[in-house]
PDB file of C-alpha atoms in Angstrom:
ATOM      1  CA  MET A  17      -9.544  -8.622 -55.307  1.00  0.00           C
ATOM      2  CA  LYS A  18     -11.639  -6.020 -53.500  1.00  0.00           C
ATOM      3  CA  THR A  19     -14.059  -8.606 -52.126  1.00  0.00           C
ATOM      4  CA  LYS A  20     -11.216 -10.515 -50.505  1.00  0.00           C
ATOM      5  CA  ILE A  21      -9.900  -7.387 -48.778  1.00  0.00           C
ATOM      6  CA  TYR A  22     -13.361  -6.461 -47.487  1.00  0.00           C
ATOM      7  CA  LEU A  23     -13.952 -10.001 -46.293  1.00  0.00           C
ATOM      8  CA  LEU A  24     -10.639  -9.910 -44.408  1.00  0.00           C
ATOM      9  CA  LEU A  25     -11.572  -6.565 -42.835  1.00  0.00           C
ATOM     10  CA  LEU A  26     -14.951  -7.916 -41.761  1.00  0.00           C
ATOM     11  CA  ILE A  27     -13.360 -10.963 -40.165  1.00  0.00           C
ATOM     12  CA  VAL A  28     -10.813  -8.830 -38.259  1.00  0.00           C
ATOM     13  CA  ALA A  29     -13.515  -6.345 -37.195  1.00  0.00           C
ATOM     14  CA  GLY A  30     -15.731  -9.200 -36.052  1.00  0.00           C
ATOM     15  CA  LEU A  31     -12.955 -10.711 -33.938  1.00  0.00           C
ATOM     16  CA  THR A  32     -12.105  -7.491 -32.147  1.00  0.00           C
ATOM     17  CA  ALA A  33     -15.590  -6.063 -31.728  1.00  0.00           C
ATOM     18  CA  HIS A  34     -16.625  -8.575 -29.056  1.00  0.00           C
ATOM     19  CA  ILE A  35     -13.626  -8.298 -26.741  1.00  0.00           C
ATOM     20  CA  ASN A  36     -14.649  -6.810 -23.387  1.00  0.00           C
ATOM     21  CA  LYS A  37     -12.065  -6.119 -20.702  1.00  0.00           C
ATOM     22  CA  THR A  38     -12.907  -5.113 -17.175  1.00  0.00           C
ATOM     23  CA  TYR A  39     -10.299  -4.034 -14.675  1.00  0.00           C
ATOM     24  CA  ALA A  40     -10.955  -3.947 -10.941  1.00  0.00           C
ATOM     25  CA  VAL A  41      -9.352  -1.097  -9.055  1.00  0.00           C
ATOM     26  CA  ALA A  42      -8.563  -1.547  -5.397  1.00  0.00           C
ATOM     27  CA  GLN A  43     -10.060   0.917  -2.976  1.00  0.00           C
ATOM     28  CA  VAL A  44      -7.863   1.721   0.012  1.00  0.00           C
ATOM     29  CA  LYS A  45      -8.933   3.631   3.115  1.00  0.00           C
ATOM     30  CA  ILE A  46      -6.216   4.511   5.636  1.00  0.00           C
ATOM     31  CA  THR A  47      -7.138   5.663   9.128  1.00  0.00           C
ATOM     32  CA  THR A  48      -4.933   6.344  12.112  1.00  0.00           C
ATOM     33  CA  SER A  49      -5.211   6.928  15.814  1.00  0.00           C
ATOM     34  CA  THR A  50      -3.108   9.109  18.068  1.00  0.00           C
ATOM     35  CA  ILE A  51      -0.319   7.464  20.058  1.00  0.00           C
ATOM     36  CA  ALA A  52      -0.343   8.778  23.631  1.00  0.00           C
ATOM     37  CA  GLU A  53       2.776  10.715  24.607  1.00  0.00           C
ATOM     38  CA  ALA A  54       2.917   8.738  27.846  1.00  0.00           C
ATOM     39  CA  ASP A  55       3.564   5.594  25.751  1.00  0.00           C
ATOM     40  CA  VAL A  56       6.814   7.045  24.342  1.00  0.00           C
ATOM     41  CA  ASN A  57       9.390   7.273  27.121  1.00  0.00           C
ATOM     42  CA  GLN A  58      13.017   8.334  26.892  1.00  0.00           C
ATOM     43  CA  GLY A  59      15.435   5.421  26.532  1.00  0.00           C
ATOM     44  CA  THR A  60      12.798   2.851  25.565  1.00  0.00           C
ATOM     45  CA  THR A  61      12.925   0.638  22.485  1.00  0.00           C
ATOM     46  CA  SER A  62      10.332  -0.979  20.252  1.00  0.00           C
ATOM     47  CA  VAL A  63       7.869   1.858  20.709  1.00  0.00           C
ATOM     48  CA  ILE A  64       4.992   2.381  18.304  1.00  0.00           C
ATOM     49  CA  VAL A  65       5.153   5.957  17.059  1.00  0.00           C
ATOM     50  CA  TYR A  66       2.523   5.617  14.343  1.00  0.00           C
ATOM     51  CA  ALA A  67      -0.253   3.109  13.778  1.00  0.00           C
ATOM     52  CA  ALA A  68      -2.278   2.984  10.584  1.00  0.00           C
ATOM     53  CA  LYS A  69      -5.230   0.835   9.647  1.00  0.00           C
ATOM     54  CA  MET A  70      -5.586   0.044   5.958  1.00  0.00           C
ATOM     55  CA  GLU A  71      -8.934  -1.238   4.721  1.00  0.00           C
ATOM     56  CA  VAL A  72      -8.739  -2.699   1.219  1.00  0.00           C
ATOM     57  CA  THR A  73     -11.813  -3.530  -0.822  1.00  0.00           C
ATOM     58  CA  VAL A  74     -12.585  -4.623  -4.384  1.00  0.00           C
ATOM     59  CA  ASP A  75      -9.147  -6.014  -5.275  1.00  0.00           C
ATOM     60  CA  PRO A  76      -5.966  -6.896  -3.319  1.00  0.00           C
ATOM     61  CA  VAL A  77      -3.066  -4.440  -3.141  1.00  0.00           C
ATOM     62  CA  THR A  78       0.669  -4.770  -2.707  1.00  0.00           C
ATOM     63  CA  VAL A  79       2.491  -2.092  -0.728  1.00  0.00           C
ATOM     64  CA  ASN A  80       5.819  -1.378  -2.412  1.00  0.00           C
ATOM     65  CA  SER A  81       6.981   1.563  -0.341  1.00  0.00           C
ATOM     66  CA  ILE A  82       6.034   3.513   2.756  1.00  0.00           C
ATOM     67  CA  THR A  83       6.975   7.124   3.369  1.00  0.00           C
ATOM     68  CA  PHE A  84       6.288   9.012   6.569  1.00  0.00           C
ATOM     69  CA  THR A  85       7.186  12.324   8.168  1.00  0.00           C
ATOM     70  CA  LEU A  86       7.594  12.838  11.896  1.00  0.00           C
ATOM     71  CA  ASP A  87       6.771  16.173  13.430  1.00  0.00           C
ATOM     72  CA  GLY A  88       6.768  17.395  16.984  1.00  0.00           C
ATOM     73  CA  THR A  89       9.515  17.505  19.574  1.00  0.00           C
ATOM     74  CA  HIS A  90      12.102  14.957  18.530  1.00  0.00           C
ATOM     75  CA  ASP A  91      15.791  15.050  17.698  1.00  0.00           C
ATOM     76  CA  ASN A  92      17.353  13.513  14.624  1.00  0.00           C
ATOM     77  CA  ASN A  93      18.935  10.808  16.775  1.00  0.00           C
ATOM     78  CA  ASP A  94      15.730   9.785  18.580  1.00  0.00           C
ATOM     79  CA  LEU A  95      15.107   6.983  16.089  1.00  0.00           C
ATOM     80  CA  THR A  96      17.848   4.558  15.116  1.00  0.00           C
ATOM     81  CA  THR A  97      15.761   2.035  13.180  1.00  0.00           C
ATOM     82  CA  THR A  98      12.278   2.062  11.761  1.00  0.00           C
ATOM     83  CA  ALA A  99      10.387  -1.180  11.349  1.00  0.00           C
ATOM     84  CA  ILE A 100       7.111  -2.105   9.726  1.00  0.00           C
ATOM     85  CA  TYR A 101       4.912  -4.736  11.356  1.00  0.00           C
ATOM     86  CA  TYR A 102       1.607  -6.138  10.154  1.00  0.00           C
ATOM     87  CA  ASN A 103      -1.139  -7.020  12.588  1.00  0.00           C
ATOM     88  CA  PRO A 104      -4.567  -7.747  11.080  1.00  0.00           C
ATOM     89  CA  ASN A 105      -6.306  -7.566  14.462  1.00  0.00           C
ATOM     90  CA  THR A 106      -5.010  -4.752  16.672  1.00  0.00           C
ATOM     91  CA  PRO A 107      -2.583  -1.804  16.379  1.00  0.00           C
ATOM     92  CA  ASP A 108       0.121  -3.274  18.617  1.00  0.00           C
ATOM     93  CA  LEU A 109       3.185  -5.524  18.364  1.00  0.00           C
ATOM     94  CA  VAL A 110       1.644  -8.507  20.165  1.00  0.00           C
ATOM     95  CA  GLY A 111       0.880 -11.045  17.457  1.00  0.00           C
ATOM     96  CA  ALA A 112       2.257  -8.795  14.716  1.00  0.00           C
ATOM     97  CA  SER A 113       4.338 -10.068  11.792  1.00  0.00           C
ATOM     98  CA  PHE A 114       7.648  -8.336  11.055  1.00  0.00           C
ATOM     99  CA  MET A 115       7.696  -7.047   7.480  1.00  0.00           C
ATOM    100  CA  ASN A 116      10.929  -5.056   7.121  1.00  0.00           C
ATOM    101  CA  SER A 117      13.190  -2.491   8.782  1.00  0.00           C
ATOM    102  CA  THR A 118      15.686   0.142   7.748  1.00  0.00           C
ATOM    103  CA  ALA A 119      18.071   2.609   9.372  1.00  0.00           C
ATOM    104  CA  ALA A 120      16.338   5.820  10.387  1.00  0.00           C
ATOM    105  CA  THR A 121      18.601   8.427   8.812  1.00  0.00           C
ATOM    106  CA  PHE A 122      17.678  12.083   8.737  1.00  0.00           C
TER     107      PHE A 122
END
């Protein structure tokens, strides 16, 4: 009886001892540039207030949420809607793909 148990243990140990798992972890670098105050005029719409460049290496990523904080001289009613656009080439709306938008509530 003991030899059968040991044989079973050796078979199970042999099956699990050679399993190697490797997980790739994405590396994300986010950089930004300053938006000139002259580009944000009173009464205008569709103005870029923040541009970020995200460089992803090793493995793809999926962005599930974006959180940002505005500081400076703005009122709570300065923004009515915030929208996220994706442009793989330049930090502007020309040629950008609309991703999503939401009401800008403060």
